[in-house]
Amino acid sequence: MRLFVAIPLPEDVRVGLAMLAGGVPGAGWVPADNLHLTLRFLGEVDGRQFEEVCLGLGRVGGDAFPLELSGVGHFGDRRQARVLWAGVRPSEALARLRGRVERNLEDCGLPREERRFHPHVTLARLRGAPVERVGRFFIEHSRYASRRFLVDGFTLFSSHPGHGQSIYRPEAEYPLELPQDAGVAGAAAGWA
Ligand code: 3AM
């Protein structure tokens, strides 16, 4: 089983992200339904480890928190970008959640993730995209920002090969705790 842990995004945020698609030949755009923020890629996990991972993630806990997406960027060489992504406004709460996920997965026996966490939402994977069109994408969307939304849980997904696009299936969902007065606090913080 190929697994990853991710924060699902509200539908309107995904629709907004999907509207960034286009204008870059050679780009494989991620369909709106598949857009997510990966917290940790686990790779292949067998049945016994799967049970442990599920239990370990159940111990992560913590409070819900607001988050905003902001800006666009790329992975890979500037002249040969591999991935286009939307960025995430820096968030201590997100970094703490990622840390708790990491520690709990280590406790399940998974090897420590050595790569630095770079929060992002993958928008497209590129193959031979003309550098000037990629540059234009950055100029056109540099001001992209989502609304502030509430991260009220994370999900363990399995990834399956599909026709062109991977199919992501939620295996388990892990809610984060809402503050007692979430309705009032959420409205005040502009979450809703
Ligand atoms: O959310 P993103 O798109 O950044 O790139 C894959 C995707 O991340 C990543 O796991 C997420 C769900 O597929 N991924 C796939 N294979 C990977 C690998 N071998 C990987 N991340 C690290 N190493």
PDB file of N, CA and C in Angstrom, residues 46-86:
ATOM      1  N   ASP A  46       3.269  -2.270   4.547  1.00  0.00           N
ATOM      2  CA  ASP A  46       2.532  -3.553   4.529  1.00  0.00           C
ATOM      3  C   ASP A  46       1.361  -3.523   5.529  1.00  0.00           C
ATOM      4  N   GLY A  47       0.588  -4.595   5.537  1.00  0.00           N
ATOM      5  CA  GLY A  47      -0.648  -4.628   6.319  1.00  0.00           C
ATOM      6  C   GLY A  47      -0.432  -4.389   7.806  1.00  0.00           C
ATOM      7  N   ARG A  48       0.635  -5.011   8.367  1.00  0.00           N
ATOM      8  CA  ARG A  48       0.889  -4.870   9.799  1.00  0.00           C
ATOM      9  C   ARG A  48       1.282  -3.433  10.140  1.00  0.00           C
ATOM     10  N   GLN A  49       2.165  -2.878   9.295  1.00  0.00           N
ATOM     11  CA  GLN A  49       2.602  -1.487   9.516  1.00  0.00           C
ATOM     12  C   GLN A  49       1.436  -0.515   9.335  1.00  0.00           C
ATOM     13  N   PHE A  50       0.540  -0.864   8.417  1.00  0.00           N
ATOM     14  CA  PHE A  50      -0.629  -0.007   8.184  1.00  0.00           C
ATOM     15  C   PHE A  50      -1.428   0.158   9.473  1.00  0.00           C
ATOM     16  N   GLU A  51      -1.643  -0.943  10.175  1.00  0.00           N
ATOM     17  CA  GLU A  51      -2.391  -0.868  11.440  1.00  0.00           C
ATOM     18  C   GLU A  51      -1.670   0.023  12.438  1.00  0.00           C
ATOM     19  N   GLU A  52      -0.346  -0.115  12.509  1.00  0.00           N
ATOM     20  CA  GLU A  52       0.435   0.696  13.456  1.00  0.00           C
ATOM     21  C   GLU A  52       0.392   2.170  13.089  1.00  0.00           C
ATOM     22  N   VAL A  53       0.488   2.436  11.798  1.00  0.00           N
ATOM     23  CA  VAL A  53       0.430   3.821  11.322  1.00  0.00           C
ATOM     24  C   VAL A  53      -0.914   4.442  11.702  1.00  0.00           C
ATOM     25  N   CYS A  54      -1.995   3.693  11.486  1.00  0.00           N
ATOM     26  CA  CYS A  54      -3.334   4.203  11.829  1.00  0.00           C
ATOM     27  C   CYS A  54      -3.410   4.545  13.314  1.00  0.00           C
ATOM     28  N   LEU A  55      -2.879   3.657  14.144  1.00  0.00           N
ATOM     29  CA  LEU A  55      -2.913   3.902  15.592  1.00  0.00           C
ATOM     30  C   LEU A  55      -2.024   5.081  15.952  1.00  0.00           C
ATOM     31  N   GLY A  56      -0.840   5.136  15.364  1.00  0.00           N
ATOM     32  CA  GLY A  56       0.110   6.224  15.640  1.00  0.00           C
ATOM     33  C   GLY A  56      -0.485   7.579  15.260  1.00  0.00           C
ATOM     34  N   LEU A  57      -1.125   7.643  14.123  1.00  0.00           N
ATOM     35  CA  LEU A  57      -1.714   8.920  13.698  1.00  0.00           C
ATOM     36  C   LEU A  57      -2.868   9.306  14.629  1.00  0.00           C
ATOM     37  N   GLY A  58      -3.527   8.315  15.181  1.00  0.00           N
ATOM     38  CA  GLY A  58      -4.599   8.576  16.135  1.00  0.00           C
ATOM     39  C   GLY A  58      -4.107   9.238  17.412  1.00  0.00           C
ATOM     40  N   ARG A  59      -2.809   9.146  17.668  1.00  0.00           N
ATOM     41  CA  ARG A  59      -2.235   9.767  18.875  1.00  0.00           C
ATOM     42  C   ARG A  59      -1.729  11.178  18.622  1.00  0.00           C
ATOM     43  N   VAL A  60      -1.820  11.658  17.383  1.00  0.00           N
ATOM     44  CA  VAL A  60      -1.261  12.984  17.033  1.00  0.00           C
ATOM     45  C   VAL A  60      -2.022  14.108  17.740  1.00  0.00           C
ATOM     46  N   GLY A  61      -3.333  14.107  17.607  1.00  0.00           N
ATOM     47  CA  GLY A  61      -4.175  15.086  18.309  1.00  0.00           C
ATOM     48  C   GLY A  61      -3.822  16.534  17.987  1.00  0.00           C
ATOM     49  N   GLY A  62      -4.320  17.432  18.838  1.00  0.00           N
ATOM     50  CA  GLY A  62      -4.028  18.861  18.679  1.00  0.00           C
ATOM     51  C   GLY A  62      -5.255  19.654  18.258  1.00  0.00           C
ATOM     52  N   ASP A  63      -5.070  20.964  18.245  1.00  0.00           N
ATOM     53  CA  ASP A  63      -6.181  21.869  17.948  1.00  0.00           C
ATOM     54  C   ASP A  63      -6.263  22.209  16.466  1.00  0.00           C
ATOM     55  N   ALA A  64      -7.490  22.443  16.017  1.00  0.00           N
ATOM     56  CA  ALA A  64      -7.713  22.986  14.671  1.00  0.00           C
ATOM     57  C   ALA A  64      -7.063  24.369  14.592  1.00  0.00           C
ATOM     58  N   PHE A  65      -6.704  24.781  13.374  1.00  0.00           N
ATOM     59  CA  PHE A  65      -6.054  26.086  13.231  1.00  0.00           C
ATOM     60  C   PHE A  65      -6.368  26.665  11.850  1.00  0.00           C
ATOM     61  N   PRO A  66      -6.275  27.990  11.725  1.00  0.00           N
ATOM     62  CA  PRO A  66      -6.531  28.600  10.429  1.00  0.00           C
ATOM     63  C   PRO A  66      -5.277  28.563   9.553  1.00  0.00           C
ATOM     64  N   LEU A  67      -5.504  28.542   8.254  1.00  0.00           N
ATOM     65  CA  LEU A  67      -4.388  28.490   7.306  1.00  0.00           C
ATOM     66  C   LEU A  67      -4.772  29.264   6.045  1.00  0.00           C
ATOM     67  N   GLU A  68      -3.774  29.793   5.385  1.00  0.00           N
ATOM     68  CA  GLU A  68      -3.996  30.479   4.096  1.00  0.00           C
ATOM     69  C   GLU A  68      -2.957  30.002   3.107  1.00  0.00           C
ATOM     70  N   LEU A  69      -3.376  29.838   1.875  1.00  0.00           N
ATOM     71  CA  LEU A  69      -2.417  29.556   0.806  1.00  0.00           C
ATOM     72  C   LEU A  69      -1.998  30.883   0.200  1.00  0.00           C
ATOM     73  N   SER A  70      -0.765  30.954  -0.260  1.00  0.00           N
ATOM     74  CA  SER A  70      -0.273  32.239  -0.746  1.00  0.00           C
ATOM     75  C   SER A  70       0.877  32.043  -1.721  1.00  0.00           C
ATOM     76  N   GLY A  71       0.732  32.648  -2.892  1.00  0.00           N
ATOM     77  CA  GLY A  71       1.822  32.650  -3.862  1.00  0.00           C
ATOM     78  C   GLY A  71       1.959  31.330  -4.607  1.00  0.00           C
ATOM     79  N   VAL A  72       2.809  31.335  -5.605  1.00  0.00           N
ATOM     80  CA  VAL A  72       3.087  30.120  -6.383  1.00  0.00           C
ATOM     81  C   VAL A  72       4.604  29.960  -6.507  1.00  0.00           C
ATOM     82  N   GLY A  73       5.035  28.740  -6.742  1.00  0.00           N
ATOM     83  CA  GLY A  73       6.470  28.494  -6.866  1.00  0.00           C
ATOM     84  C   GLY A  73       6.711  27.196  -7.611  1.00  0.00           C
ATOM     85  N   HIS A  74       7.941  26.738  -7.597  1.00  0.00           N
ATOM     86  CA  HIS A  74       8.283  25.524  -8.341  1.00  0.00           C
ATOM     87  C   HIS A  74       9.337  24.716  -7.618  1.00  0.00           C
ATOM     88  N   PHE A  75       9.376  23.425  -7.916  1.00  0.00           N
ATOM     89  CA  PHE A  75      10.487  22.562  -7.520  1.00  0.00           C
ATOM     90  C   PHE A  75      11.289  22.268  -8.775  1.00  0.00           C
ATOM     91  N   GLY A  76      12.578  22.073  -8.583  1.00  0.00           N
ATOM     92  CA  GLY A  76      13.436  21.759  -9.719  1.00  0.00           C
ATOM     93  C   GLY A  76      14.194  22.989 -10.164  1.00  0.00           C
ATOM     94  N   ASP A  77      15.050  22.757 -11.115  1.00  0.00           N
ATOM     95  CA  ASP A  77      15.871  23.831 -11.660  1.00  0.00           C
ATOM     96  C   ASP A  77      14.978  24.931 -12.235  1.00  0.00           C
ATOM     97  N   ARG A  78      15.418  26.173 -12.063  1.00  0.00           N
ATOM     98  CA  ARG A  78      14.605  27.298 -12.543  1.00  0.00           C
ATOM     99  C   ARG A  78      14.273  27.187 -14.030  1.00  0.00           C
ATOM    100  N   ARG A  79      15.213  26.661 -14.804  1.00  0.00           N
ATOM    101  CA  ARG A  79      14.996  26.573 -16.253  1.00  0.00           C
ATOM    102  C   ARG A  79      14.324  25.250 -16.647  1.00  0.00           C
ATOM    103  N   GLN A  80      14.156  24.385 -15.653  1.00  0.00           N
ATOM    104  CA  GLN A  80      13.516  23.096 -15.960  1.00  0.00           C
ATOM    105  C   GLN A  80      12.672  22.662 -14.769  1.00  0.00           C
ATOM    106  N   ALA A  81      11.665  23.476 -14.488  1.00  0.00           N
ATOM    107  CA  ALA A  81      10.833  23.199 -13.311  1.00  0.00           C
ATOM    108  C   ALA A  81      10.161  21.832 -13.481  1.00  0.00           C
ATOM    109  N   ARG A  82      10.057  21.093 -12.376  1.00  0.00           N
ATOM    110  CA  ARG A  82       9.398  19.764 -12.403  1.00  0.00           C
ATOM    111  C   ARG A  82       7.975  19.848 -11.892  1.00  0.00           C
ATOM    112  N   VAL A  83       7.781  20.769 -10.938  1.00  0.00           N
ATOM    113  CA  VAL A  83       6.490  20.859 -10.257  1.00  0.00           C
ATOM    114  C   VAL A  83       6.132  22.325 -10.061  1.00  0.00           C
ATOM    115  N   LEU A  84       4.879  22.653 -10.320  1.00  0.00           N
ATOM    116  CA  LEU A  84       4.360  23.984  -9.956  1.00  0.00           C
ATOM    117  C   LEU A  84       3.494  23.807  -8.714  1.00  0.00           C
ATOM    118  N   TRP A  85       3.636  24.723  -7.781  1.00  0.00           N
ATOM    119  CA  TRP A  85       2.844  24.591  -6.557  1.00  0.00           C
ATOM    120  C   TRP A  85       2.307  25.938  -6.091  1.00  0.00           C
ATOM    121  N   ALA A  86       1.307  25.846  -5.221  1.00  0.00           N
ATOM    122  CA  ALA A  86       0.829  27.021  -4.482  1.00  0.00           C
ATOM    123  C   ALA A  86       1.456  26.944  -3.103  1.00  0.00           C
TER     124      ALA A  86
END
